[in-house]
PDB file of C-alpha atoms in Angstrom:
ATOM      1  CA  MET A   1      -7.226  11.012 -21.976  1.00 84.00           C
ATOM      2  CA  PRO A   2      -6.177  14.591 -21.197  1.00 92.00           C
ATOM      3  CA  ILE A   3      -2.608  15.216 -20.105  1.00 94.00           C
ATOM      4  CA  PRO A   4      -1.611  18.594 -18.615  1.00 92.00           C
ATOM      5  CA  ALA A   5       0.602  20.691 -20.857  1.00 92.00           C
ATOM      6  CA  ASP A   6       3.327  20.844 -18.228  1.00 92.00           C
ATOM      7  CA  VAL A   7       3.742  17.055 -18.376  1.00 93.00           C
ATOM      8  CA  THR A   8       6.400  16.617 -21.027  1.00 91.00           C
ATOM      9  CA  GLY A   9       7.524  13.030 -20.511  1.00 90.00           C
ATOM     10  CA  ASP A  10      11.001  14.151 -19.531  1.00 89.00           C
ATOM     11  CA  GLU A  11      10.062  13.466 -15.911  1.00 91.00           C
ATOM     12  CA  ILE A  12      10.429   9.707 -16.301  1.00 90.00           C
ATOM     13  CA  ASP A  13      13.382   7.719 -15.018  1.00 89.00           C
ATOM     14  CA  LYS A  14      16.412   7.700 -17.301  1.00 90.00           C
ATOM     15  CA  ASP A  15      16.346   3.891 -17.579  1.00 91.00           C
ATOM     16  CA  VAL A  16      12.732   3.994 -18.786  1.00 93.00           C
ATOM     17  CA  ARG A  17      13.628   6.764 -21.228  1.00 92.00           C
ATOM     18  CA  GLN A  18      16.385   4.525 -22.552  1.00 92.00           C
ATOM     19  CA  GLU A  19      13.876   1.727 -23.152  1.00 93.00           C
ATOM     20  CA  LEU A  20      11.558   4.063 -25.015  1.00 94.00           C
ATOM     21  CA  MET A  21      14.321   5.032 -27.440  1.00 92.00           C
ATOM     22  CA  SER A  22      13.455   1.880 -29.398  1.00 91.00           C
ATOM     23  CA  LEU A  23      10.201   3.613 -30.419  1.00 94.00           C
ATOM     24  CA  PRO A  24       9.675   6.383 -32.983  1.00 95.00           C
ATOM     25  CA  LYS A  25      10.235   9.765 -31.332  1.00 94.00           C
ATOM     26  CA  THR A  26       6.624  10.995 -31.324  1.00 94.00           C
ATOM     27  CA  LEU A  27       5.335   7.652 -30.072  1.00 96.00           C
ATOM     28  CA  ALA A  28       7.995   7.530 -27.362  1.00 95.00           C
ATOM     29  CA  GLU A  29       6.918  10.991 -26.185  1.00 95.00           C
ATOM     30  CA  ASP A  30       3.260   9.946 -26.011  1.00 95.00           C
ATOM     31  CA  VAL A  31       4.100   6.821 -24.065  1.00 96.00           C
ATOM     32  CA  ALA A  32       6.374   8.738 -21.699  1.00 96.00           C
ATOM     33  CA  ARG A  33       3.680  11.314 -20.909  1.00 96.00           C
ATOM     34  CA  ASN A  34       1.165   8.589 -20.128  1.00 97.00           C
ATOM     35  CA  LEU A  35       3.690   6.834 -17.886  1.00 97.00           C
ATOM     36  CA  VAL A  36       4.268  10.093 -16.025  1.00 96.00           C
ATOM     37  CA  MET A  37       0.514  10.339 -15.404  1.00 96.00           C
ATOM     38  CA  VAL A  38       0.517   6.782 -14.044  1.00 97.00           C
ATOM     39  CA  ALA A  39       3.269   7.667 -11.597  1.00 95.00           C
ATOM     40  CA  LYS A  40       1.575  10.920 -10.535  1.00 95.00           C
ATOM     41  CA  LEU A  41      -1.834   9.360  -9.908  1.00 96.00           C
ATOM     42  CA  ILE A  42      -1.183   5.818  -8.704  1.00 96.00           C
ATOM     43  CA  ASP A  43      -1.368   6.728  -5.007  1.00 94.00           C
ATOM     44  CA  GLU A  44      -4.110   9.363  -5.011  1.00 95.00           C
ATOM     45  CA  ASP A  45      -6.311   8.102  -7.861  1.00 97.00           C
ATOM     46  CA  PRO A  46      -5.373   4.536  -8.832  1.00 97.00           C
ATOM     47  CA  GLU A  47      -8.332   4.109 -11.191  1.00 97.00           C
ATOM     48  CA  GLN A  48      -7.182   7.074 -13.261  1.00 97.00           C
ATOM     49  CA  ALA A  49      -3.611   5.801 -13.159  1.00 97.00           C
ATOM     50  CA  TYR A  50      -4.872   2.459 -14.424  1.00 98.00           C
ATOM     51  CA  ALA A  51      -6.653   4.177 -17.339  1.00 97.00           C
ATOM     52  CA  TYR A  52      -3.455   5.981 -18.386  1.00 97.00           C
ATOM     53  CA  SER A  53      -1.501   2.729 -18.067  1.00 97.00           C
ATOM     54  CA  ARG A  54      -3.869   1.025 -20.517  1.00 97.00           C
ATOM     55  CA  ILE A  55      -3.195   3.754 -23.074  1.00 97.00           C
ATOM     56  CA  ALA A  56       0.558   3.325 -22.673  1.00 97.00           C
ATOM     57  CA  LEU A  57       0.097  -0.423 -22.994  1.00 97.00           C
ATOM     58  CA  ARG A  58      -1.827  -0.076 -26.252  1.00 97.00           C
ATOM     59  CA  LEU A  59       0.895   2.176 -27.642  1.00 96.00           C
ATOM     60  CA  ALA A  60       3.943   0.136 -26.575  1.00 96.00           C
ATOM     61  CA  SER A  61       3.146  -3.316 -25.246  1.00 95.00           C
ATOM     62  CA  ARG A  62       6.610  -4.612 -26.160  1.00 95.00           C
ATOM     63  CA  VAL A  63       8.398  -2.246 -23.777  1.00 96.00           C
ATOM     64  CA  ALA A  64       9.129  -3.880 -20.423  1.00 96.00           C
ATOM     65  CA  ALA A  65       8.770  -0.633 -18.453  1.00 96.00           C
ATOM     66  CA  VAL A  66       5.285  -0.163 -19.879  1.00 97.00           C
ATOM     67  CA  ARG A  67       4.259  -3.700 -18.892  1.00 97.00           C
ATOM     68  CA  GLU A  68       5.651  -3.105 -15.394  1.00 97.00           C
ATOM     69  CA  ALA A  69       3.780   0.211 -15.038  1.00 97.00           C
ATOM     70  CA  ALA A  70       0.583  -1.465 -16.219  1.00 98.00           C
ATOM     71  CA  GLY A  71       1.165  -4.190 -13.666  1.00 98.00           C
ATOM     72  CA  PHE A  72       1.534  -1.768 -10.779  1.00 98.00           C
ATOM     73  CA  ALA A  73      -1.537   0.196 -11.872  1.00 98.00           C
ATOM     74  CA  ALA A  74      -3.584  -3.010 -12.006  1.00 98.00           C
ATOM     75  CA  TYR A  75      -2.154  -4.054  -8.628  1.00 98.00           C
ATOM     76  CA  ALA A  76      -3.164  -0.696  -7.112  1.00 98.00           C
ATOM     77  CA  THR A  77      -6.752  -1.288  -8.251  1.00 98.00           C
ATOM     78  CA  GLN A  78      -6.734  -4.888  -6.944  1.00 97.00           C
ATOM     79  CA  LYS A  79      -6.884  -6.406 -10.427  1.00 98.00           C
ATOM     80  CA  TYR A  80      -4.474  -9.081  -9.301  1.00 98.00           C
ATOM     81  CA  ALA A  81      -4.791 -11.518 -12.204  1.00 98.00           C
ATOM     82  CA  GLU A  82      -4.119  -8.733 -14.688  1.00 98.00           C
ATOM     83  CA  ALA A  83      -1.250  -7.384 -12.585  1.00 98.00           C
ATOM     84  CA  LEU A  84       0.352 -10.820 -12.363  1.00 98.00           C
ATOM     85  CA  ALA A  85       0.139 -11.278 -16.135  1.00 98.00           C
ATOM     86  CA  GLU A  86       1.831  -7.916 -16.732  1.00 98.00           C
ATOM     87  CA  PHE A  87       4.563  -8.573 -14.170  1.00 98.00           C
ATOM     88  CA  ARG A  88       5.271 -11.970 -15.742  1.00 97.00           C
ATOM     89  CA  ALA A  89       5.513 -10.343 -19.160  1.00 97.00           C
ATOM     90  CA  ALA A  90       7.928  -7.703 -17.861  1.00 97.00           C
ATOM     91  CA  ARG A  91      10.036 -10.384 -16.202  1.00 96.00           C
ATOM     92  CA  ARG A  92      10.226 -12.416 -19.410  1.00 96.00           C
ATOM     93  CA  MET A  93      11.430  -9.333 -21.267  1.00 95.00           C
ATOM     94  CA  THR A  94      14.095  -8.301 -18.757  1.00 94.00           C
ATOM     95  CA  GLY A  95      15.067 -11.512 -16.970  1.00 94.00           C
ATOM     96  CA  SER A  96      15.044  -9.505 -13.717  1.00 94.00           C
ATOM     97  CA  VAL A  97      13.793 -11.008 -10.434  1.00 96.00           C
ATOM     98  CA  GLU A  98      12.962  -7.683  -8.756  1.00 96.00           C
ATOM     99  CA  LEU A  99       9.214  -8.149  -9.328  1.00 97.00           C
ATOM    100  CA  TRP A 100       9.206 -11.541  -7.595  1.00 98.00           C
ATOM    101  CA  PRO A 101       7.766 -10.310  -4.251  1.00 98.00           C
ATOM    102  CA  VAL A 102       4.908  -8.341  -5.792  1.00 98.00           C
ATOM    103  CA  MET A 103       4.134 -11.295  -8.057  1.00 98.00           C
ATOM    104  CA  ALA A 104       3.877 -13.459  -4.958  1.00 98.00           C
ATOM    105  CA  ASP A 105       1.605 -10.884  -3.346  1.00 98.00           C
ATOM    106  CA  CYS A 106      -0.647 -11.046  -6.409  1.00 98.00           C
ATOM    107  CA  GLU A 107      -1.009 -14.758  -5.704  1.00 98.00           C
ATOM    108  CA  ARG A 108      -2.178 -13.812  -2.202  1.00 98.00           C
ATOM    109  CA  GLY A 109      -4.629 -11.344  -3.686  1.00 98.00           C
ATOM    110  CA  LEU A 110      -6.018 -14.122  -5.873  1.00 98.00           C
ATOM    111  CA  GLY A 111      -6.629 -16.252  -2.776  1.00 97.00           C
ATOM    112  CA  ARG A 112      -3.650 -18.535  -3.386  1.00 98.00           C
ATOM    113  CA  PRO A 113      -1.370 -18.005  -0.350  1.00 98.00           C
ATOM    114  CA  GLU A 114       0.140 -21.451  -0.774  1.00 98.00           C
ATOM    115  CA  ARG A 115       1.561 -20.349  -4.144  1.00 98.00           C
ATOM    116  CA  ALA A 116       3.007 -17.241  -2.515  1.00 98.00           C
ATOM    117  CA  MET A 117       4.677 -19.458   0.084  1.00 97.00           C
ATOM    118  CA  ALA A 118       6.083 -21.698  -2.648  1.00 97.00           C
ATOM    119  CA  MET A 119       7.540 -18.632  -4.377  1.00 97.00           C
ATOM    120  CA  ALA A 120       9.167 -17.583  -1.084  1.00 96.00           C
ATOM    121  CA  GLY A 121      11.214 -20.757  -1.229  1.00 95.00           C
ATOM    122  CA  GLU A 122      12.365 -20.434  -4.840  1.00 96.00           C
ATOM    123  CA  PRO A 123      16.003 -19.655  -5.825  1.00 96.00           C
ATOM    124  CA  GLU A 124      14.887 -16.282  -7.234  1.00 96.00           C
ATOM    125  CA  VAL A 125      14.604 -14.946  -3.676  1.00 96.00           C
ATOM    126  CA  GLN A 126      18.363 -15.314  -3.159  1.00 95.00           C
ATOM    127  CA  LYS A 127      18.954 -13.096  -6.190  1.00 96.00           C
ATOM    128  CA  LEU A 128      16.943 -10.220  -4.713  1.00 97.00           C
ATOM    129  CA  ASP A 129      18.665  -7.256  -3.101  1.00 96.00           C
ATOM    130  CA  LYS A 130      18.159  -6.638   0.622  1.00 95.00           C
ATOM    131  CA  ALA A 131      15.019  -4.551   0.095  1.00 95.00           C
ATOM    132  CA  GLY A 132      13.539  -7.252  -2.126  1.00 96.00           C
ATOM    133  CA  GLN A 133      14.309  -9.993   0.398  1.00 96.00           C
ATOM    134  CA  VAL A 134      12.614  -8.014   3.169  1.00 97.00           C
ATOM    135  CA  GLU A 135       9.613  -7.470   0.905  1.00 97.00           C
ATOM    136  CA  MET A 136       9.490 -11.198   0.222  1.00 97.00           C
ATOM    137  CA  ARG A 137       9.562 -11.868   3.957  1.00 97.00           C
ATOM    138  CA  LEU A 138       6.587  -9.540   4.431  1.00 98.00           C
ATOM    139  CA  VAL A 139       4.662 -11.315   1.693  1.00 98.00           C
ATOM    140  CA  ALA A 140       5.494 -14.737   3.140  1.00 98.00           C
ATOM    141  CA  ALA A 141       4.340 -13.654   6.595  1.00 98.00           C
ATOM    142  CA  GLY A 142       1.117 -12.360   5.077  1.00 97.00           C
ATOM    143  CA  ALA A 143       0.600 -15.678   3.322  1.00 98.00           C
ATOM    144  CA  ARG A 144       1.098 -17.511   6.618  1.00 98.00           C
ATOM    145  CA  ARG A 145      -1.586 -15.337   8.184  1.00 97.00           C
ATOM    146  CA  ASP A 146      -3.895 -15.967   5.227  1.00 97.00           C
ATOM    147  CA  MET A 147      -3.565 -19.683   5.953  1.00 97.00           C
ATOM    148  CA  GLY A 148      -4.258 -19.197   9.660  1.00 96.00           C
ATOM    149  CA  GLN A 149      -0.646 -19.865  10.674  1.00 97.00           C
ATOM    150  CA  LEU A 150      -0.252 -16.865  12.956  1.00 97.00           C
ATOM    151  CA  ASP A 151       2.635 -18.161  15.047  1.00 97.00           C
ATOM    152  CA  ALA A 152       4.537 -19.069  11.884  1.00 97.00           C
ATOM    153  CA  ALA A 153       3.893 -15.570  10.512  1.00 97.00           C
ATOM    154  CA  ILE A 154       5.432 -14.042  13.645  1.00 97.00           C
ATOM    155  CA  VAL A 155       8.489 -16.276  13.362  1.00 97.00           C
ATOM    156  CA  THR A 156       8.823 -15.434   9.655  1.00 97.00           C
ATOM    157  CA  LEU A 157       9.121 -11.745  10.497  1.00 97.00           C
ATOM    158  CA  GLN A 158      11.763 -12.310  13.164  1.00 97.00           C
ATOM    159  CA  SER A 159      14.953 -11.502  11.293  1.00 94.00           C
ATOM    160  CA  PRO A 160      18.205  -9.538  11.566  1.00 95.00           C
ATOM    161  CA  GLU A 161      16.479  -6.687   9.712  1.00 95.00           C
ATOM    162  CA  LEU A 162      13.755  -6.562  12.377  1.00 95.00           C
ATOM    163  CA  ALA A 163      16.251  -6.640  15.233  1.00 93.00           C
ATOM    164  CA  SER A 164      18.515  -3.989  13.720  1.00 94.00           C
ATOM    165  CA  ASN A 165      18.489  -0.464  15.136  1.00 93.00           C
ATOM    166  CA  SER A 166      19.441   0.895  11.728  1.00 93.00           C
ATOM    167  CA  ILE A 167      16.598   2.739   9.982  1.00 95.00           C
ATOM    168  CA  GLN A 168      16.167   1.581   6.400  1.00 95.00           C
ATOM    169  CA  PRO A 169      13.375   2.249   3.863  1.00 94.00           C
ATOM    170  CA  TRP A 170      11.705  -1.017   4.845  1.00 93.00           C
ATOM    171  CA  THR A 171      12.107  -0.719   8.628  1.00 96.00           C
ATOM    172  CA  ALA A 172       8.773   0.925   9.461  1.00 96.00           C
ATOM    173  CA  ARG A 173       6.720  -1.533   7.420  1.00 96.00           C
ATOM    174  CA  LEU A 174       8.579  -4.544   8.808  1.00 97.00           C
ATOM    175  CA  ARG A 175       8.115  -3.423  12.409  1.00 97.00           C
ATOM    176  CA  TYR A 176       4.477  -2.564  11.721  1.00 97.00           C
ATOM    177  CA  ALA A 177       3.742  -5.995  10.252  1.00 97.00           C
ATOM    178  CA  TYR A 178       5.369  -7.633  13.269  1.00 97.00           C
ATOM    179  CA  ALA A 179       3.339  -5.481  15.692  1.00 97.00           C
ATOM    180  CA  ASP A 180       0.124  -6.260  13.834  1.00 97.00           C
ATOM    181  CA  ALA A 181       0.784 -10.002  13.966  1.00 97.00           C
ATOM    182  CA  LEU A 182       1.600  -9.810  17.686  1.00 97.00           C
ATOM    183  CA  LEU A 183      -1.641  -7.941  18.329  1.00 96.00           C
ATOM    184  CA  GLU A 184      -3.677 -10.535  16.464  1.00 96.00           C
ATOM    185  CA  ALA A 185      -1.990 -13.182  18.624  1.00 96.00           C
ATOM    186  CA  GLY A 186      -3.149 -11.355  21.754  1.00 95.00           C
ATOM    187  CA  ARG A 187       0.346 -10.201  22.748  1.00 96.00           C
ATOM    188  CA  GLU A 188      -0.733  -6.609  23.340  1.00 96.00           C
ATOM    189  CA  ASP A 189       2.219  -5.333  25.369  1.00 95.00           C
ATOM    190  CA  GLU A 190       4.694  -6.538  22.750  1.00 97.00           C
ATOM    191  CA  ALA A 191       2.477  -5.191  19.968  1.00 96.00           C
ATOM    192  CA  ARG A 192       2.384  -1.737  21.567  1.00 96.00           C
ATOM    193  CA  GLU A 193       6.185  -1.772  21.844  1.00 96.00           C
ATOM    194  CA  TRP A 194       6.615  -2.623  18.165  1.00 97.00           C
ATOM    195  CA  PHE A 195       3.982  -0.168  16.945  1.00 96.00           C
ATOM    196  CA  ALA A 196       5.984   2.486  18.823  1.00 95.00           C
ATOM    197  CA  LYS A 197       9.174   1.287  17.125  1.00 96.00           C
ATOM    198  CA  ALA A 198       7.429   1.384  13.759  1.00 96.00           C
ATOM    199  CA  LEU A 199       6.305   4.951  14.400  1.00 95.00           C
ATOM    200  CA  GLU A 200       9.851   5.900  15.339  1.00 95.00           C
ATOM    201  CA  ALA A 201      11.103   4.660  11.957  1.00 95.00           C
ATOM    202  CA  ASP A 202       8.168   5.973   9.912  1.00 93.00           C
ATOM    203  CA  LYS A 203       9.538   9.292   8.674  1.00 90.00           C
ATOM    204  CA  ASP A 204       7.240   9.590   5.655  1.00 88.00           C
ATOM    205  CA  GLY A 205       3.970   8.336   7.147  1.00 89.00           C
ATOM    206  CA  SER A 206       3.890   5.066   5.230  1.00 89.00           C
ATOM    207  CA  THR A 207       2.017   3.319   8.070  1.00 93.00           C
ATOM    208  CA  ASP A 208      -0.782   4.256  10.473  1.00 93.00           C
ATOM    209  CA  ALA A 209       1.254   3.188  13.503  1.00 93.00           C
ATOM    210  CA  SER A 210       0.319   6.337  15.444  1.00 93.00           C
ATOM    211  CA  ASP A 211      -3.393   5.623  14.961  1.00 93.00           C
ATOM    212  CA  ARG A 212      -2.951   2.004  16.007  1.00 93.00           C
ATOM    213  CA  LEU A 213      -1.155   3.079  19.187  1.00 93.00           C
ATOM    214  CA  ALA A 214      -3.885   5.597  19.985  1.00 93.00           C
ATOM    215  CA  GLU A 215      -6.537   2.952  19.362  1.00 92.00           C
ATOM    216  CA  MET A 216      -4.817   0.567  21.765  1.00 90.00           C
ATOM    217  CA  ASP A 217      -4.756   3.328  24.380  1.00 85.00           C
ATOM    218  CA  GLY A 218      -8.468   4.051  23.920  1.00 82.00           C
ATOM    219  CA  VAL A 219      -8.005   7.414  22.212  1.00 76.00           C
ATOM    220  CA  GLU A 220     -10.621   8.322  19.605  1.00 68.00           C
ATOM    221  CA  PHE A 221     -10.039  10.956  16.928  1.00 58.00           C
ATOM    222  CA  VAL A 222     -13.102  13.014  15.970  1.00 59.00           C
ATOM    223  CA  ASP A 223     -13.411  15.419  13.057  1.00 57.00           C
ATOM    224  CA  ALA A 224     -13.443  18.906  14.586  1.00 52.00           C
ATOM    225  CA  ALA A 225     -15.823  20.286  11.934  1.00 53.00           C
ATOM    226  CA  VAL A 226     -18.319  17.519  12.543  1.00 51.00           C
ATOM    227  CA  THR A 227     -18.058  18.100  16.272  1.00 50.00           C
ATOM    228  CA  ASP A 228     -18.927  21.787  15.849  1.00 52.00           C
ATOM    229  CA  GLU A 229     -21.972  20.918  13.766  1.00 56.00           C
ATOM    230  CA  ASP A 230     -23.087  18.358  16.295  1.00 54.00           C
ATOM    231  CA  LEU A 231     -22.672  20.877  19.094  1.00 48.00           C
ATOM    232  CA  ASP A 232     -24.725  23.464  17.208  1.00 54.00           C
ATOM    233  CA  ALA A 233     -27.465  20.917  16.582  1.00 54.00           C
ATOM    234  CA  ASP A 234     -27.486  19.914  20.227  1.00 53.00           C
ATOM    235  CA  ALA A 235     -27.729  23.535  21.271  1.00 52.00           C
ATOM    236  CA  GLU A 236     -30.732  24.085  19.002  1.00 56.00           C
ATOM    237  CA  ASP A 237     -32.432  20.966  20.372  1.00 54.00           C
ATOM    238  CA  ASP A 238     -31.842  22.173  23.927  1.00 53.00           C
ATOM    239  CA  ALA A 239     -33.344  25.565  23.084  1.00 51.00           C
ATOM    240  CA  ASP A 240     -36.461  23.982  21.578  1.00 53.00           C
ATOM    241  CA  GLU A 241     -37.154  21.625  24.481  1.00 51.00           C
ATOM    242  CA  PRO A 242     -38.653  23.012  27.719  1.00 49.00           C
ATOM    243  CA  ASP A 243     -36.849  21.967  30.865  1.00 49.00           C
ATOM    244  CA  ALA A 244     -38.559  20.037  33.633  1.00 43.00           C
ATOM    245  CA  GLU A 245     -39.328  23.198  35.627  1.00 41.00           C
ATOM    246  CA  ASP A 246     -41.121  24.827  32.691  1.00 44.00           C
ATOM    247  CA  GLY A 247     -43.170  21.683  32.228  1.00 42.00           C
ATOM    248  CA  ASP A 248     -44.258  21.778  35.846  1.00 42.00           C
ATOM    249  CA  ARG A 249     -45.451  25.384  35.558  1.00 37.00           C
ATOM    250  CA  SER A 250     -47.411  24.542  32.431  1.00 36.00           C
ATOM    251  CA  ASP A 251     -49.186  21.764  34.296  1.00 39.00           C
ATOM    252  CA  GLN A 252     -50.073  24.126  37.117  1.00 35.00           C
ATOM    253  CA  ARG A 253     -51.637  26.523  34.654  1.00 32.00           C
TER     254      ARG A 253
END
């Protein structure tokens, strides 16, 4: 697949570059450039990112960073079984537990929320850093909702991290998940409060909290360009149709 000339491979994380040093230089450069394309495209064009990840995987399947990148690309395209297999492979290679939450979420994606819940209770969770533990809490709450245990999902999200006024990278998503669960439970006033708190913490637009608040308040957003076209069409229709007074005069004639 084509790779822009300005993508050199030097853009990758230094730890990944260190892993690639086990490969011959030319091969390492090819793998690095494909990994850069995965990172650049995974949000805006996940299918293309997935295609680049498969090339990197064919070139260097024994590199943990490549297996992890392939896992995230498969996850982004909802290929959950494939993603889970890649994450497990990466974990075997590194011994790290950092992929534990996303592995559990793959189980949810495969329609196995009970397995995700079982993973939430495993010792690996205690080895996660704070961000990983919050992510695991989000996955566990989602699994509870998958199983129809809405009240339990709400309780799962109630944590010191939720109550804290400190803004952390996970704060917006945690508050948003809590607001969404409250809304599903019919607790609209509380949901509105927490959507507002999520919006307050959402500095990079990672959630649609503002849209959810507007929706709750009955505000509808309409594409301005479409509105102009509709108005022009309506104006033409009005010009073509005689009004009631003209019709009456025609009858008289």
